[in-house]
Short mmCIF file of N, CA and C in Angstrom, two decimals:
data_model
loop_
_atom_site.label_atom_id
_atom_site.label_comp_id
_atom_site.label_asym_id
_atom_site.label_seq_id
_atom_site.Cartn_x
_atom_site.Cartn_y
_atom_site.Cartn_z
N MET A 20 38.24 52.49 20.23
CA MET A 20 39.49 53.55 20.69
C MET A 20 39.60 53.63 22.22
N PHE A 21 40.84 54.24 22.67
CA PHE A 21 41.25 54.35 23.58
C PHE A 21 40.72 55.68 24.38
N SER A 22 40.53 55.57 25.53
CA SER A 22 39.91 56.54 26.28
C SER A 22 41.42 57.33 27.06
N ARG A 23 41.22 58.64 27.00
CA ARG A 23 42.23 59.34 27.88
C ARG A 23 42.05 58.98 29.43
N TYR A 24 40.99 58.68 29.83
CA TYR A 24 40.85 58.76 31.20
C TYR A 24 40.84 57.05 31.79
N PRO A 25 41.46 56.48 32.82
CA PRO A 25 41.41 55.27 33.25
C PRO A 25 40.09 54.78 33.39
N THR A 26 39.78 53.72 33.27
CA THR A 26 38.48 52.80 33.43
C THR A 26 38.82 51.91 34.76
N MET A 27 37.67 51.54 35.12
CA MET A 27 37.75 50.75 36.29
C MET A 27 38.61 49.49 35.99
N ASP A 28 38.72 49.12 34.66
CA ASP A 28 39.58 47.71 34.45
C ASP A 28 41.11 48.07 34.75
N ASP A 29 41.31 49.28 34.42
CA ASP A 29 42.98 49.70 34.76
C ASP A 29 43.22 49.28 36.20
N ASP A 30 44.43 48.85 36.42
CA ASP A 30 45.02 48.48 37.64
C ASP A 30 45.85 49.47 38.48
N LEU A 31 45.18 50.60 38.74
CA LEU A 31 45.78 51.70 39.30
C LEU A 31 46.13 51.55 40.80
N ILE A 32 45.49 50.52 41.44
CA ILE A 32 45.96 50.28 42.91
C ILE A 32 46.81 49.07 42.86
N ASP A 33 47.94 49.10 43.70
CA ASP A 33 48.70 48.07 44.01
C ASP A 33 48.23 47.45 45.22
N ASP A 34 47.52 46.41 44.85
CA ASP A 34 46.82 45.48 45.84
C ASP A 34 47.82 44.07 46.04
N ASP A 35 48.96 44.39 45.75
CA ASP A 35 49.96 43.07 46.23
C ASP A 35 50.19 42.88 47.71
N GLY A 36 50.01 41.50 47.94
CA GLY A 36 50.03 41.24 49.41
C GLY A 36 48.74 41.22 50.06
N VAL A 37 47.82 41.66 49.57
CA VAL A 37 46.40 41.43 50.29
C VAL A 37 45.39 40.64 49.43
N GLU A 38 46.09 39.75 48.94
CA GLU A 38 45.48 38.84 48.24
C GLU A 38 44.55 37.98 49.18
N LEU A 39 44.85 37.67 50.63
CA LEU A 39 44.22 37.05 51.57
C LEU A 39 43.13 37.84 52.21
N GLY A 40 43.35 39.06 51.93
CA GLY A 40 42.20 39.99 52.69
C GLY A 40 42.88 40.76 53.83
N LEU A 41 42.29 41.75 54.36
CA LEU A 41 42.73 42.54 55.47
C LEU A 41 42.52 41.93 56.68
N PRO A 42 43.36 42.07 57.73
CA PRO A 42 42.80 41.44 58.95
C PRO A 42 41.76 42.09 59.78
N SER A 43 40.61 41.80 60.15
CA SER A 43 39.92 42.50 61.06
C SER A 43 40.31 43.16 62.27
N PRO A 44 39.34 43.88 62.59
CA PRO A 44 39.60 44.63 63.76
C PRO A 44 40.13 43.77 65.11
N LEU A 45 39.51 42.67 65.32
CA LEU A 45 39.62 42.03 66.12
C LEU A 45 40.84 40.95 65.93
N GLU A 46 41.18 40.64 64.75
CA GLU A 46 42.76 39.98 64.41
C GLU A 46 43.69 40.97 64.85
N MET A 47 43.69 42.22 64.44
CA MET A 47 44.70 43.20 64.67
C MET A 47 44.85 43.44 66.09
N ALA A 48 43.66 43.60 66.73
CA ALA A 48 43.65 43.85 68.34
C ALA A 48 44.44 42.55 69.06
N ARG A 49 44.13 41.28 68.53
CA ARG A 49 44.79 39.86 68.96
C ARG A 49 46.17 40.24 68.77
N HIS A 50 46.61 40.54 67.58
CA HIS A 50 48.06 40.61 67.15
C HIS A 50 48.73 41.47 67.84
N LYS A 51 48.36 42.80 68.50
CA LYS A 51 48.82 43.95 69.06
C LYS A 51 48.83 43.19 70.59
N CYS A 52 48.02 42.52 71.01
CA CYS A 52 47.94 41.95 72.41
C CYS A 52 49.33 41.03 72.55
N THR A 53 49.40 40.09 71.36
CA THR A 53 50.56 39.08 71.46
C THR A 53 51.92 39.94 71.36
N ILE A 54 52.01 41.04 70.54
CA ILE A 54 53.11 41.91 70.58
C ILE A 54 53.69 42.37 72.14
N LEU A 55 52.52 43.05 72.47
CA LEU A 55 52.33 43.71 74.09
C LEU A 55 53.00 42.54 75.01
N HIS A 56 52.47 41.47 75.34
CA HIS A 56 52.68 40.34 76.00
C HIS A 56 54.03 40.02 75.95
N SER A 57 54.50 39.76 74.54
CA SER A 57 55.83 39.44 74.26
C SER A 57 56.74 40.60 75.06
N GLU A 58 56.72 41.52 74.61
CA GLU A 58 57.41 42.80 75.00
C GLU A 58 57.40 43.14 76.63
N LEU A 59 56.22 42.60 77.33
CA LEU A 59 56.10 42.67 78.94
C LEU A 59 57.00 41.44 79.28
N ARG A 60 57.03 40.20 78.77
CA ARG A 60 57.90 39.27 79.30
C ARG A 60 59.29 39.66 79.10
N GLN A 61 59.69 40.37 78.21
CA GLN A 61 61.06 40.76 78.00
C GLN A 61 61.38 41.87 79.05
N VAL A 62 60.41 42.61 79.22
CA VAL A 62 60.73 43.63 80.43
C VAL A 62 60.78 43.22 81.61
N TRP A 63 59.93 42.18 81.97
CA TRP A 63 60.20 41.71 83.46
C TRP A 63 61.58 40.88 83.64
N SER A 64 61.72 40.17 82.43
CA SER A 64 63.18 39.55 82.73
C SER A 64 64.17 40.40 82.74
N GLU A 65 64.15 41.46 82.29
CA GLU A 65 65.26 42.74 82.07
C GLU A 65 65.26 43.12 83.67
N LEU A 66 63.97 43.46 84.32
CA LEU A 66 63.73 43.81 85.46
C LEU A 66 64.43 42.95 86.54
N ARG A 67 64.27 41.63 86.45
CA ARG A 67 64.66 40.58 87.35
C ARG A 67 66.22 40.62 87.25
N ARG A 68 66.76 40.80 85.85
CA ARG A 68 68.22 40.90 85.91
C ARG A 68 68.76 42.04 86.52
N SER A 69 68.22 43.24 86.33
CA SER A 69 68.40 44.52 86.83
C SER A 69 68.56 44.37 88.18
N ARG A 70 67.43 43.95 89.13
CA ARG A 70 67.56 43.75 90.49
C ARG A 70 68.41 42.98 90.81
N SER A 71 68.95 41.98 90.12
CA SER A 71 70.02 41.15 90.33
C SER A 71 71.27 41.78 90.55
N ASN A 72 71.38 42.34 89.40
CA ASN A 72 72.66 43.32 89.47
C ASN A 72 72.91 44.26 90.32
N VAL A 73 71.69 44.96 90.81
CA VAL A 73 71.61 46.06 91.96
C VAL A 73 71.91 45.19 93.31
N ALA A 74 71.39 44.00 93.41
CA ALA A 74 71.80 43.48 94.89
C ALA A 74 73.19 43.36 94.80
N LYS A 75 73.81 42.55 93.83
CA LYS A 75 75.19 42.25 93.75
C LYS A 75 76.22 43.69 93.91
N LEU A 76 75.89 44.98 93.25
CA LEU A 76 76.36 46.13 93.51
C LEU A 76 76.38 46.50 94.94
N VAL A 77 75.28 46.49 95.73
CA VAL A 77 74.85 46.75 96.91
C VAL A 77 75.94 45.91 97.86
N GLN A 78 76.12 44.67 97.53
CA GLN A 78 77.10 43.66 98.20
C GLN A 78 78.35 44.21 97.97
N ILE A 79 78.84 44.46 96.76
CA ILE A 79 80.19 44.82 96.53
C ILE A 79 80.53 46.26 97.20
N ASN A 80 79.73 46.96 97.10
CA ASN A 80 79.70 48.43 97.79
C ASN A 80 79.87 48.32 99.35
N SER A 81 79.26 47.30 99.71
CA SER A 81 79.53 47.23 101.45
C SER A 81 80.72 46.44 101.60
N LEU A 82 81.03 45.61 100.97
CA LEU A 82 82.41 45.21 101.01
C LEU A 82 83.77 46.24 101.07
N LEU A 83 83.45 46.96 99.92
CA LEU A 83 84.43 48.20 99.65
C LEU A 83 84.40 49.11 100.80
N ALA A 84 83.17 49.28 101.28
CA ALA A 84 83.00 50.57 102.49
C ALA A 84 83.85 49.97 103.65
N SER A 85 83.68 48.44 103.81
CA SER A 85 84.47 47.92 105.21
C SER A 85 85.98 48.13 104.73
N ASP A 86 86.35 47.95 103.72
CA ASP A 86 87.76 47.78 103.42
C ASP A 86 88.16 49.20 103.49
N LEU A 87 87.41 50.13 102.84
CA LEU A 87 87.94 51.57 103.11
C LEU A 87 88.30 52.01 104.60
N GLU A 88 87.04 51.70 105.27
CA GLU A 88 87.23 51.82 106.88
C GLU A 88 88.37 51.38 107.45
N ALA A 89 88.77 49.87 107.35
CA ALA A 89 89.80 49.42 107.69
C ALA A 89 91.32 50.10 107.07
N VAL A 90 91.24 50.43 106.03
CA VAL A 90 92.32 51.55 105.51
C VAL A 90 92.71 52.62 106.23
N ARG A 91 91.50 53.25 106.41
CA ARG A 91 91.42 54.47 106.92
C ARG A 91 91.65 54.35 108.71
N ARG A 92 91.36 53.36 109.13
CA ARG A 92 92.00 53.17 110.48
C ARG A 92 93.52 52.87 110.47
N GLU A 93 93.97 52.06 109.66
CA GLU A 93 95.35 51.86 109.69
C GLU A 93 96.15 53.18 109.31
N CYS A 94 95.45 53.95 108.41
CA CYS A 94 96.01 55.45 107.92
C CYS A 94 96.28 56.05 109.60
N ASP A 95 95.27 56.15 110.07
CA ASP A 95 95.27 56.95 111.14
C ASP A 95 96.06 56.59 112.38
N LYS A 96 96.21 55.18 112.35
CA LYS A 96 97.18 54.59 113.45
C LYS A 96 98.85 55.14 112.86
N ALA A 97 98.85 54.90 111.47
CA ALA A 97 100.10 55.05 111.22
C ALA A 97 100.57 56.56 111.59
N ARG A 98 99.76 57.56 111.20
CA ARG A 98 99.82 58.89 111.30
C ARG A 98 99.87 59.15 112.94
N TRP A 99 99.30 58.62 113.64
CA TRP A 99 99.51 58.79 115.10
C TRP A 99 100.78 58.23 115.42
N GLU A 100 101.33 56.85 114.96
CA GLU A 100 102.84 56.13 115.39
C GLU A 100 103.82 57.20 114.84
N LEU A 101 103.49 57.93 113.55
CA LEU A 101 104.67 58.83 113.15
C LEU A 101 104.78 60.15 113.70
N SER A 102 103.51 60.65 114.26
CA SER A 102 103.42 61.78 115.22
C SER A 102 104.27 61.52 116.56
N ASP A 103 103.92 60.24 117.15
CA ASP A 103 104.45 60.02 118.15
C ASP A 103 105.83 59.69 118.36
N MET A 104 106.40 59.20 117.09
CA MET A 104 107.81 59.11 117.07
C MET A 104 108.40 60.43 116.61
N GLN A 105 107.87 61.33 115.97
CA GLN A 105 108.54 62.75 115.93
C GLN A 105 108.45 63.44 117.16
N GLY A 106 107.38 63.05 118.02
CA GLY A 106 107.59 63.90 119.19
C GLY A 106 108.49 63.54 120.22
N ARG A 107 109.09 62.09 120.10
CA ARG A 107 110.11 61.53 120.96
C ARG A 107 111.55 61.97 120.64
N THR A 108 111.69 62.16 119.46
CA THR A 108 112.92 62.51 118.65
C THR A 108 113.08 64.42 118.54
N GLY A 109 112.05 64.85 118.95
CA GLY A 109 112.19 66.32 119.15
C GLY A 109 112.37 66.79 117.57
N ASN A 110 111.54 66.27 116.43
CA ASN A 110 111.60 67.02 115.24
C ASN A 110 110.44 67.62 115.07
#
């Protein structure tokens, strides 16, 4: 006769994928360490790349600042010459 209640023989728990057993706490800790080590290597690589990019940007900024200063001097000289010419012509 059939019982209305499940028995221990019934397969109520889905245990697919754990045929080899669950990892031990030590195995899980080692796996976590492996993942963290991999992420750390990636972060260090990104940090090196970022530092290199910052160094390049500092160089570019320095060159642009020099160029800007030269252009400002030329502009000031042109203004002075224009003012001098206007003063001579009486305008």
